[in-house]
Amino acid sequence: MSNEIEEAGPAPAQVEPAAIDAQKGVLQIAALMDLPIEGEKGLAVKLDADLNVTATRLGEVAQRLPIFRVNGELVCFLRDGERVQVTPRFFRTWINSHLTIAAKFDKEDGKPIPGTLKTDDAGAILESESFLAGVRKIAAVNRVRLPVVRKSGALEKLPWGYDDETKTYTVPGGIDYATDVSLESAKVGMGRIDGDFPFENQRSIAVQRAANLALFCKHLPGGDGLRPGFLWLGNRVGCGKSVLAKSVLYPVIGSAAAAKLKQKEDLDKELEAFMRAGVPYIFLDNVYGGLASASLDQLLTSKKSTGRALGGHSIFEVDNTALVVVTGNRLELNEDAARRFVVVDLFDREGPEARQIECRLDDDAMLSEQWRCEQLARLYAMVAHWHAMGMPRAQVLLAGYERYSEMLGGIVTAAGYEEPFQTALIPDSISPENAEFLELVEIILQDMGAEDEKKFVLEDLVRMARGAELFQDKIGSVQDGVDLVVKRDGVAKGERGFVRDEGLVTASHRASFTKWMKKRIGSHVGREGQRVEFGKREEAKKMRFSVKRLRV
């Protein structure tokens, strides 16, 4: 490293001479160790011919620098709060604004003679284990001071900047809010904001409150547990799904940007990119049809995600910290996905034009500093009330999300709302195809009569489903079945009125319906609470399906 230093003129600040640690090569100027390093040239680090020695010296003072590791990437925060990835080119100039890189120290007065790192040497330092060992890790980045229960049991707001106990960084300069609002005032204020929306029941209001708190409570006991997604379903356009979802995001984040919903592999790639970037939320707005994604499932069922970086062979591992927020009309979810979302059910009986709205919400209103401060103060009031009661836990928990739901449900119920994690009584809205399948199971049980088990071929199921006008997009109508019989048997025109549907299907319908039915193999609960075992794997290959009553 003989030519790695570019002399950079006089030092930017005149300082008193100070002792040099000859072994470490770190100059502590005027004993500034107790002063914030940001904006202060309180340290000078001597460069060494051995680059690893220099990396070690920088690692020893790294905890005083606003540089951090987030999901394996080095980042820093600019004065306006913008997060920037630290590259070698960026680092070589950035480091000079926080300490003096000393090409050497003056032998007479001990003052550092400043220099500048070469880009290649800066890159080597950033990848050095000796340097990285001193860089603080960040588990979460916040834009507002969120509540935390300390190890001592005290409830307080996180400080601006880095908090060592929680490994969080709260970007300085954000909005702040009051902590003395009463619970009664908070509930009135929140009810005034969303009281005009057509919530179907009190359970849905409780879920809305849980969603309001979801991002706010991530540093409370249980807040680091696996989180479900939140889903707003409406029976018609204009019932307020998107606005209610955005009201969850704006107070804590200051934005509510919806991701562009892509399909299949493209959606998985986009969600993977979001997870690696450590985004605090993923907002999928106005989703139609189905919502199936391997990455989305992983995000909602595992605290970590692993994968291969795009365009390379390196493997990454990141924490799944994003809150998943989805809105849709008659959105179809498979049974696994339905269990991973908590549902706000909106049912507008008269249409949005008939509603009398006292507090009109839009993006501009929710983005205002006043609205955000007021809403944050209300959320803190709910948390403070729960803390004062001894942090009671919810009685109704969500399977797979127990730690998180007992904390979040506890705050909501302590405030006087219903249990938010009760089962939503709207299965037809979540999965129309599942509802059709349950209807088909009932028809099959009626056909079985007193028998405990009976075998059916695909044509039997098709005939029964067509008779009840089920799965017509997959198997066609009764008339379609009759037409296939007429074509097969060459029935004369005058005799076609006597033809009955025999369950014949086209090749494409056979393939799609068989594929869907194979996914239903297993145990299912009927509408009347009956349990049936539908199908066996070895039979499904021959397109035969056994149905067996299970005695409870």
Coordinates of C-alpha atoms in Angstrom, one line a residue:
M1 CA 0.0 0.0 0.0
S2 CA 2.8 2.3 -0.8
N3 CA 0.9 4.7 -3.0
E4 CA -2.6 4.4 -1.5
I5 CA -2.8 7.9 0.0
E6 CA -3.6 11.0 -1.9
E7 CA -2.6 14.1 0.1
A8 CA -5.6 16.3 0.5
G9 CA -4.3 19.7 1.7
P10 CA -4.6 21.1 5.2
A11 CA -6.7 19.6 7.9
P12 CA -10.3 20.9 7.9
A13 CA -10.2 21.9 11.6
Q14 CA -7.4 23.3 13.8
V15 CA -7.0 21.3 16.9
E16 CA -4.8 21.2 20.0
P17 CA -2.0 18.6 19.9
A18 CA -2.9 15.4 21.5
A19 CA -1.2 12.1 22.4
I20 CA -0.9 9.5 19.7
D21 CA -1.6 5.8 20.5
A22 CA 1.5 4.5 18.8
Q23 CA 0.2 0.9 18.7
K24 CA -3.3 1.6 17.3
G25 CA -2.5 4.6 15.3
V26 CA -5.6 6.4 16.5
L27 CA -5.4 10.0 17.6
Q28 CA -8.0 11.2 20.1
I29 CA -8.2 14.9 19.6
A30 CA -8.9 17.0 22.6
A31 CA -10.6 14.1 24.4
L32 CA -13.8 14.3 22.3
M33 CA -14.9 10.7 23.1
D34 CA -18.0 11.9 24.9
L35 CA -19.1 14.1 22.0
P36 CA -21.3 12.9 19.0
I37 CA -19.0 12.1 16.2
E38 CA -21.4 13.3 13.5
G39 CA -20.1 16.6 12.2
E40 CA -17.1 16.5 14.6
K41 CA -13.5 15.7 13.5
G42 CA -12.9 14.1 16.8
L43 CA -10.7 11.3 15.6
A44 CA -7.8 10.8 13.3
V45 CA -6.9 7.3 12.0
K46 CA -3.4 6.7 10.7
L47 CA -3.1 4.6 7.6
D48 CA -0.6 1.8 7.6
A49 CA 1.3 0.0 4.9
D50 CA -0.6 -3.1 6.0
L51 CA -4.2 -2.5 4.9
N52 CA -5.6 -4.9 7.4
V53 CA -4.1 -2.8 10.2
T54 CA -5.9 0.2 8.8
A55 CA -9.1 -1.8 8.7
T56 CA -8.7 -2.9 12.3
R57 CA -8.2 0.7 13.4
L58 CA -11.3 1.9 11.6
G59 CA -13.2 -1.1 13.0
E60 CA -12.2 0.1 16.5
V61 CA -13.9 3.4 16.0
A62 CA -16.8 2.2 13.8
Q63 CA -19.3 2.3 16.7
R64 CA -18.9 6.1 16.7
L65 CA -19.6 6.4 13.1
P66 CA -23.1 6.5 11.5
I67 CA -22.5 3.4 9.4
F68 CA -24.4 0.2 10.0
R69 CA -25.0 -3.3 8.7
V70 CA -28.6 -4.1 7.6
N71 CA -29.3 -7.6 6.2
G72 CA -25.7 -8.0 5.4
E73 CA -25.3 -4.7 3.5
L74 CA -23.4 -1.6 4.7
V75 CA -25.6 1.5 4.8
C76 CA -25.5 5.0 6.3
F77 CA -28.1 7.8 6.7
L78 CA -27.6 11.2 5.2
R79 CA -28.7 14.4 7.1
D80 CA -32.1 14.4 5.4
G81 CA -32.7 10.8 6.6
E82 CA -32.1 9.2 3.2
R83 CA -30.6 5.7 3.5
V84 CA -27.6 5.1 1.2
Q85 CA -25.7 1.9 0.5
V86 CA -22.0 2.3 1.3
T87 CA -19.9 1.6 -1.8
P88 CA -16.1 2.0 -2.0
R89 CA -16.4 5.1 -4.1
F90 CA -18.9 6.6 -1.6
F91 CA -16.9 5.5 1.5
R92 CA -13.5 7.1 0.5
T93 CA -15.0 10.6 0.6
W94 CA -17.7 10.0 3.3
I95 CA -15.2 8.8 5.9
N96 CA -13.3 12.1 5.6
S97 CA -16.4 14.0 6.8
H98 CA -16.5 12.0 10.0
L99 CA -12.8 11.6 11.0
T100 CA -9.4 12.5 9.6
I101 CA -7.7 9.9 7.5
A102 CA -4.1 10.6 8.4
A103 CA -1.4 9.9 5.9
K104 CA 1.0 10.5 8.8
F105 CA 1.3 12.6 12.0
D106 CA 3.5 15.6 12.2
K107 CA 6.5 14.7 14.3
E108 CA 6.7 18.1 16.0
D109 CA 3.2 18.9 17.1
G110 CA 1.4 15.6 16.6
K111 CA -1.2 17.0 14.2
P112 CA -2.6 14.6 11.5
I113 CA -1.6 15.3 7.9
P114 CA -4.8 14.3 6.1
G115 CA -5.0 12.0 3.0
T116 CA -7.7 10.2 1.0
L117 CA -8.2 6.5 0.5
K118 CA -7.9 5.0 -3.0
T119 CA -11.1 3.4 -4.2
D120 CA -9.7 -0.1 -4.3
D121 CA -8.4 0.2 -0.8
A122 CA -11.7 1.5 0.4
G123 CA -13.3 -1.6 -1.1
A124 CA -10.9 -3.9 0.7
I125 CA -11.6 -2.2 4.0
L126 CA -15.3 -2.5 3.6
E127 CA -15.0 -6.2 3.0
S128 CA -12.5 -6.7 5.9
E129 CA -13.6 -8.9 8.8
S130 CA -11.6 -6.7 11.1
F131 CA -13.6 -3.6 10.0
L132 CA -17.0 -5.3 9.9
A133 CA -16.6 -6.7 13.4
G134 CA -16.9 -3.1 14.7
V135 CA -19.8 -2.0 12.6
R136 CA -23.1 -2.0 14.5
K137 CA -26.0 -4.2 13.2
I138 CA -29.4 -2.7 12.7
A139 CA -32.5 -5.0 13.2
A140 CA -35.0 -2.2 12.3
V141 CA -35.0 1.3 11.0
N142 CA -37.8 3.6 12.2
R143 CA -39.0 7.0 11.0
V144 CA -40.7 7.8 14.3
R145 CA -40.0 7.1 17.9
L146 CA -41.8 3.8 18.6
P147 CA -42.6 2.5 22.1
V148 CA -40.4 0.0 23.8
V149 CA -40.6 -1.9 27.1
R150 CA -37.1 -1.9 28.5
K151 CA -35.6 -4.8 30.4
S152 CA -36.4 -2.9 33.6
G153 CA -40.1 -3.0 32.7
A154 CA -40.4 0.7 31.9
L155 CA -42.3 1.9 28.9
E156 CA -40.7 4.7 26.9
K157 CA -40.1 5.9 23.4
L158 CA -37.0 4.9 21.6
P159 CA -34.4 7.6 21.3
W160 CA -33.4 9.3 18.0
G161 CA -30.4 7.6 16.4
Y162 CA -29.1 4.2 17.5
D163 CA -30.5 2.2 20.4
D164 CA -28.1 -0.6 21.5
E165 CA -30.7 -2.6 23.5
T166 CA -33.0 -3.1 20.5
K167 CA -30.5 -2.7 17.7
T168 CA -32.7 -0.2 16.1
Y169 CA -32.0 3.1 14.4
T170 CA -34.6 5.9 14.5
V171 CA -33.8 8.5 11.8
P172 CA -33.2 11.8 13.5
G173 CA -35.4 14.8 12.5
G174 CA -38.7 12.9 12.2
I175 CA -42.0 13.9 13.7
D176 CA -42.7 13.4 17.4
Y177 CA -46.0 13.0 19.3
A178 CA -47.5 13.4 22.7
T179 CA -47.6 10.7 25.3
D180 CA -50.3 12.1 27.7
V181 CA -53.4 11.4 25.6
S182 CA -56.1 9.4 27.6
L183 CA -57.5 6.1 26.3
E184 CA -61.0 7.6 26.1
S185 CA -59.8 10.5 24.0
A186 CA -57.8 8.1 21.8
K187 CA -60.8 5.8 21.1
V188 CA -63.1 8.8 20.3
G189 CA -60.5 10.2 17.9
M190 CA -59.9 6.9 16.1
G191 CA -63.6 6.3 15.9
R192 CA -64.1 9.7 14.4
I193 CA -61.5 8.8 11.7
D194 CA -63.0 5.5 10.5
G195 CA -66.4 5.4 12.1
D196 CA -68.1 6.2 8.8
F197 CA -66.7 3.1 7.1
P198 CA -69.1 0.1 6.6
F199 CA -67.5 -2.4 9.0
E200 CA -69.6 -5.6 8.9
N201 CA -69.2 -6.3 12.7
Q202 CA -67.4 -5.4 15.9
R203 CA -64.8 -8.1 15.1
S204 CA -63.8 -6.2 12.0
I205 CA -63.4 -3.0 14.0
A206 CA -61.1 -4.8 16.4
V207 CA -59.0 -6.1 13.5
Q208 CA -58.7 -2.6 12.2
R209 CA -57.4 -1.5 15.5
A210 CA -54.9 -4.4 15.5
A211 CA -53.8 -3.3 12.1
N212 CA -53.4 0.3 13.2
L213 CA -51.1 -0.9 15.9
A214 CA -49.2 -3.5 13.9
L215 CA -46.2 -1.4 12.8
F216 CA -46.3 0.7 16.0
C217 CA -45.8 -2.2 18.4
K218 CA -42.9 -4.1 16.8
H219 CA -40.6 -3.4 19.7
L220 CA -43.0 -4.5 22.5
P221 CA -42.7 -8.0 24.0
G222 CA -43.9 -10.4 21.3
G223 CA -43.7 -7.7 18.6
D224 CA -40.8 -9.6 17.0
G225 CA -42.9 -12.7 16.6
L226 CA -44.1 -14.0 13.3
R227 CA -46.8 -11.7 11.9
P228 CA -49.9 -12.5 9.9
G229 CA -50.9 -10.3 7.0
F230 CA -53.9 -8.0 7.1
L231 CA -56.6 -8.2 4.4
W232 CA -59.5 -5.8 3.7
L233 CA -62.4 -7.4 1.8
G234 CA -65.3 -5.4 0.4
N235 CA -68.6 -6.4 -1.3
R236 CA -68.4 -3.5 -3.7
V237 CA -66.1 -0.9 -5.1
G238 CA -65.9 2.3 -3.0
C239 CA -66.4 0.8 0.4
G240 CA -63.1 2.2 1.7
K241 CA -60.7 -0.8 1.7
S242 CA -57.7 1.1 0.3
V243 CA -58.2 4.1 2.6
L244 CA -58.4 2.0 5.7
A245 CA -55.3 0.1 4.7
K246 CA -53.4 3.3 4.0
S247 CA -54.4 4.6 7.4
V248 CA -52.4 1.8 8.9
L249 CA -49.2 2.7 7.1
Y250 CA -49.1 6.5 7.1
P251 CA -48.7 7.3 10.8
V252 CA -45.6 5.2 11.3
I253 CA -44.0 5.1 7.8
G254 CA -45.1 8.4 6.3
S255 CA -46.0 6.7 3.0
A256 CA -48.4 4.1 1.6
A257 CA -47.0 3.1 -1.8
A258 CA -48.8 0.2 -3.4
A259 CA -46.5 -2.4 -5.1
K260 CA -47.4 -3.3 -8.7
L261 CA -48.9 -6.8 -8.5
K262 CA -47.0 -9.1 -10.8
Q263 CA -47.7 -12.7 -11.7
K264 CA -46.1 -15.9 -10.5
E265 CA -42.3 -15.8 -11.0
D266 CA -42.2 -12.0 -11.4
L267 CA -44.2 -11.5 -8.2
D268 CA -41.8 -13.9 -6.4
K269 CA -38.8 -11.9 -7.7
E270 CA -40.3 -8.6 -6.6
L271 CA -41.2 -9.8 -3.1
E272 CA -37.7 -11.2 -2.8
A273 CA -36.2 -7.8 -3.6
F274 CA -38.5 -6.2 -1.0
M275 CA -37.3 -8.6 1.6
R276 CA -33.7 -8.1 0.9
A277 CA -34.1 -4.3 1.0
G278 CA -35.7 -4.6 4.5
V279 CA -38.9 -2.6 3.5
P280 CA -41.2 -2.2 6.5
Y281 CA -44.4 -3.1 4.5
I282 CA -45.7 -4.6 1.3
F283 CA -49.0 -3.1 0.1
L284 CA -50.9 -5.0 -2.6
D285 CA -54.0 -2.9 -3.4
N286 CA -57.1 -3.9 -5.3
V287 CA -56.1 -7.5 -5.9
Y288 CA -58.5 -9.5 -8.1
G289 CA -58.7 -13.2 -8.6
G290 CA -56.2 -15.3 -6.7
L291 CA -53.2 -14.4 -4.6
A292 CA -50.6 -17.2 -4.7
S293 CA -46.9 -16.7 -4.3
A294 CA -44.2 -18.9 -2.8
S295 CA -42.3 -15.8 -1.6
L296 CA -45.5 -14.4 0.0
D297 CA -46.0 -17.7 1.8
Q298 CA -42.4 -17.7 3.0
L299 CA -42.8 -14.1 4.2
L300 CA -45.8 -15.0 6.3
T301 CA -44.7 -18.3 7.7
S302 CA -41.0 -17.9 8.4
K303 CA -39.0 -15.3 10.2
K304 CA -36.1 -15.6 7.7
S305 CA -35.8 -16.0 4.0
T306 CA -33.0 -17.4 2.0
G307 CA -32.3 -17.4 -1.7
R308 CA -29.8 -16.9 -4.4
A309 CA -28.9 -13.3 -5.4
L310 CA -30.1 -12.4 -8.8
G311 CA -27.3 -12.4 -11.4
G312 CA -24.9 -14.3 -9.1
H313 CA -24.2 -17.5 -7.1
S314 CA -24.1 -16.0 -3.6
I315 CA -26.7 -17.1 -1.1
F316 CA -28.5 -14.5 1.0
E317 CA -30.4 -14.7 4.3
V318 CA -32.6 -11.9 5.5
D319 CA -35.1 -11.3 8.3
N320 CA -38.8 -11.2 7.2
T321 CA -39.9 -7.9 8.8
A322 CA -42.3 -6.5 6.3
L323 CA -46.0 -6.1 7.2
V324 CA -48.2 -7.5 4.4
V325 CA -51.2 -5.4 3.6
V326 CA -53.7 -6.5 1.0
T327 CA -57.1 -5.2 -0.3
G328 CA -59.5 -7.0 -2.7
N329 CA -63.0 -7.8 -3.8
R330 CA -64.1 -11.4 -3.5
L331 CA -60.4 -12.3 -3.4
E332 CA -59.7 -16.0 -3.7
L333 CA -57.1 -17.5 -1.2
N334 CA -56.3 -21.1 -0.8
E335 CA -56.9 -22.5 2.7
D336 CA -53.3 -22.0 3.8
A337 CA -53.2 -18.4 2.7
A338 CA -56.6 -17.7 4.3
R339 CA -55.2 -18.8 7.7
R340 CA -52.3 -16.3 7.3
F341 CA -54.4 -13.2 7.0
V342 CA -56.6 -11.4 9.5
V343 CA -59.6 -10.1 7.7
V344 CA -61.4 -6.7 7.9
D345 CA -64.9 -7.4 6.4
L346 CA -66.5 -4.3 4.8
F347 CA -70.1 -4.6 3.7
D348 CA -71.7 -1.6 2.1
R349 CA -75.4 -2.0 1.7
E350 CA -76.3 1.3 0.1
G351 CA -73.2 2.4 -1.7
P352 CA -70.6 5.1 -1.0
E353 CA -72.9 7.9 -2.2
A354 CA -75.3 7.3 0.6
R355 CA -72.8 7.5 3.4
Q356 CA -72.6 10.6 5.5
I357 CA -68.8 11.1 6.1
E358 CA -67.8 13.3 9.1
C359 CA -64.0 13.0 8.7
R360 CA -63.0 12.6 5.1
L361 CA -59.7 10.8 4.7
D362 CA -57.4 11.0 1.7
D363 CA -53.7 10.7 1.1
D364 CA -53.0 14.4 1.6
A365 CA -54.8 14.4 5.0
M366 CA -53.0 11.3 6.2
L367 CA -49.6 12.5 5.0
S368 CA -50.0 15.8 7.0
E369 CA -47.8 16.1 10.1
Q370 CA -50.7 17.0 12.3
W371 CA -52.8 14.0 11.4
R372 CA -49.8 11.6 11.9
C373 CA -48.9 13.1 15.3
E374 CA -52.5 12.9 16.5
Q375 CA -52.8 9.3 15.4
L376 CA -49.5 8.3 16.9
A377 CA -50.5 9.8 20.2
R378 CA -53.7 7.7 20.1
L379 CA -51.8 4.5 19.5
Y380 CA -49.4 5.3 22.3
A381 CA -52.4 5.9 24.6
M382 CA -53.6 2.3 23.9
V383 CA -50.2 0.9 24.5
A384 CA -49.7 2.9 27.7
H385 CA -53.1 1.7 29.0
W386 CA -52.2 -1.9 28.3
H387 CA -48.8 -1.5 30.0
A388 CA -50.4 0.0 33.1
M389 CA -52.7 -3.0 33.3
G390 CA -49.8 -5.3 33.5
M391 CA -49.6 -6.1 29.8
P392 CA -52.5 -8.7 29.7
R393 CA -52.5 -11.2 26.8
A394 CA -55.3 -12.0 24.4
Q395 CA -57.4 -15.0 25.0
V396 CA -58.0 -15.8 21.4
L397 CA -54.8 -16.5 19.5
L398 CA -54.0 -17.1 15.8
A399 CA -52.5 -20.5 15.2
G400 CA -48.9 -20.1 14.0
Y401 CA -48.7 -16.5 15.2
E402 CA -49.2 -17.0 19.0
R403 CA -46.6 -14.7 20.4
Y404 CA -47.6 -11.8 18.2
S405 CA -51.4 -12.3 18.4
E406 CA -51.3 -12.6 22.2
M407 CA -49.5 -9.2 22.5
L408 CA -51.4 -7.3 19.8
G409 CA -54.8 -8.8 20.8
G410 CA -54.0 -8.0 24.4
I411 CA -53.6 -4.3 23.6
V412 CA -56.8 -4.2 21.6
T413 CA -58.9 -6.1 24.1
A414 CA -57.5 -4.1 27.0
A415 CA -58.8 -1.0 25.2
G416 CA -62.3 -2.4 25.3
Y417 CA -62.6 -3.9 21.8
E418 CA -63.4 -7.4 20.8
E419 CA -60.8 -10.2 20.3
P420 CA -59.4 -9.3 16.9
F421 CA -58.2 -12.8 16.1
Q422 CA -61.6 -14.5 16.1
T423 CA -62.3 -16.5 13.0
A424 CA -63.9 -14.4 10.3
L425 CA -67.3 -15.8 9.4
I426 CA -66.9 -15.0 5.7
P427 CA -65.4 -18.1 4.0
D428 CA -67.3 -17.6 0.8
S429 CA -65.8 -14.2 0.3
I430 CA -62.3 -15.5 0.9
S431 CA -62.5 -18.5 -1.4
P432 CA -65.5 -19.0 -3.6
E433 CA -64.1 -22.2 -5.0
N434 CA -63.7 -23.7 -1.5
A435 CA -67.4 -22.8 -0.8
E436 CA -68.4 -24.6 -4.0
F437 CA -66.4 -27.6 -3.0
L438 CA -68.2 -27.7 0.4
E439 CA -71.5 -27.6 -1.5
L440 CA -70.4 -30.5 -3.6
V441 CA -69.4 -32.5 -0.5
E442 CA -72.9 -32.0 0.9
I443 CA -74.4 -33.3 -2.4
I444 CA -72.0 -36.3 -2.3
L445 CA -73.1 -37.1 1.2
Q446 CA -76.7 -37.0 0.2
D447 CA -76.0 -39.3 -2.7
M448 CA -74.2 -41.7 -0.3
G449 CA -77.3 -42.0 1.9
A450 CA -76.5 -44.3 4.9
E451 CA -73.2 -45.6 3.5
D452 CA -70.1 -44.6 5.3
E453 CA -67.8 -44.8 2.3
K454 CA -68.4 -44.8 -1.5
K455 CA -66.2 -44.5 -4.6
F456 CA -66.9 -42.0 -7.3
V457 CA -65.4 -41.6 -10.8
L458 CA -64.7 -38.1 -12.2
E459 CA -67.9 -38.2 -14.3
D460 CA -70.0 -38.7 -11.2
L461 CA -68.5 -35.6 -9.6
V462 CA -68.9 -33.6 -12.8
R463 CA -72.6 -34.6 -13.1
M464 CA -73.4 -33.7 -9.5
A465 CA -71.5 -30.4 -9.7
R466 CA -73.2 -29.4 -13.0
G467 CA -76.6 -30.2 -11.5
A468 CA -75.9 -27.6 -8.7
E469 CA -74.3 -25.1 -11.2
L470 CA -70.9 -25.5 -9.5
F471 CA -67.5 -25.1 -11.1
Q472 CA -69.0 -24.1 -14.5
D473 CA -65.8 -22.3 -15.4
K474 CA -64.0 -25.7 -15.1
I475 CA -66.6 -28.2 -16.3
G476 CA -69.2 -26.3 -18.2
S477 CA -73.0 -26.5 -17.8
V478 CA -75.5 -29.3 -17.9
Q479 CA -76.3 -28.3 -21.5
D480 CA -72.6 -28.7 -22.3
G481 CA -72.6 -32.2 -20.9
V482 CA -75.8 -33.1 -23.0
D483 CA -74.2 -31.8 -26.1
L484 CA -71.1 -34.0 -25.6
V485 CA -73.4 -37.1 -25.2
V486 CA -75.3 -36.1 -28.4
K487 CA -72.0 -35.8 -30.2
R488 CA -70.6 -39.1 -28.9
D489 CA -73.7 -41.2 -29.6
G490 CA -74.9 -39.4 -32.8
V491 CA -78.3 -38.8 -31.3
A492 CA -81.0 -37.8 -33.8
K493 CA -82.4 -34.3 -33.6
G494 CA -85.8 -35.5 -32.5
E495 CA -84.5 -37.6 -29.7
R496 CA -82.2 -35.1 -28.1
G497 CA -84.8 -34.1 -25.5
F498 CA -84.4 -37.4 -23.8
V499 CA -80.6 -37.2 -23.4
R500 CA -79.3 -36.8 -19.9
D501 CA -75.9 -35.4 -18.7
E502 CA -73.5 -38.2 -18.1
G503 CA -70.7 -36.1 -16.8
L504 CA -68.7 -36.1 -20.0
V505 CA -66.1 -33.3 -20.3
T506 CA -63.8 -31.9 -22.9
A507 CA -60.1 -32.8 -22.7
S508 CA -59.2 -29.3 -21.4
H509 CA -62.0 -29.4 -18.8
R510 CA -61.0 -32.9 -17.7
A511 CA -57.4 -31.8 -17.1
S512 CA -58.2 -28.6 -15.2
F513 CA -61.0 -30.2 -13.0
T514 CA -58.9 -33.3 -12.2
K515 CA -55.9 -31.1 -11.3
W516 CA -58.1 -29.0 -9.0
M517 CA -59.8 -32.0 -7.4
K518 CA -56.4 -33.7 -6.7
K519 CA -55.5 -30.7 -4.5
R520 CA -58.6 -31.4 -2.3
I521 CA -57.5 -34.9 -1.3
G522 CA -57.5 -35.1 2.5
S523 CA -59.9 -34.3 5.3
H524 CA -62.5 -31.5 4.9
V525 CA -65.1 -30.0 7.2
G526 CA -68.6 -29.8 5.8
R527 CA -71.0 -26.9 6.4
E528 CA -72.8 -28.9 9.1
G529 CA -69.7 -29.8 10.9
Q530 CA -69.4 -33.3 9.3
R531 CA -65.9 -34.4 8.7
V532 CA -65.2 -36.4 5.5
E533 CA -62.1 -37.9 4.0
F534 CA -62.1 -37.0 0.3
G535 CA -60.0 -39.1 -2.0
K536 CA -56.9 -41.2 -1.8
R537 CA -53.7 -40.5 -3.6
E538 CA -53.4 -43.9 -5.2
E539 CA -56.9 -43.7 -6.6
A540 CA -56.6 -40.1 -7.9
K541 CA -54.2 -41.3 -10.6
K542 CA -57.1 -43.3 -12.1
M543 CA -59.4 -40.3 -11.6
R544 CA -61.4 -42.2 -8.9
F545 CA -62.3 -40.6 -5.6
S546 CA -63.4 -42.3 -2.4
V547 CA -65.5 -40.3 0.1
K548 CA -65.6 -41.6 3.7
R549 CA -67.5 -40.2 6.6
L550 CA -65.3 -39.6 9.7
R551 CA -67.0 -40.3 13.0
V552 CA -66.2 -37.6 15.5

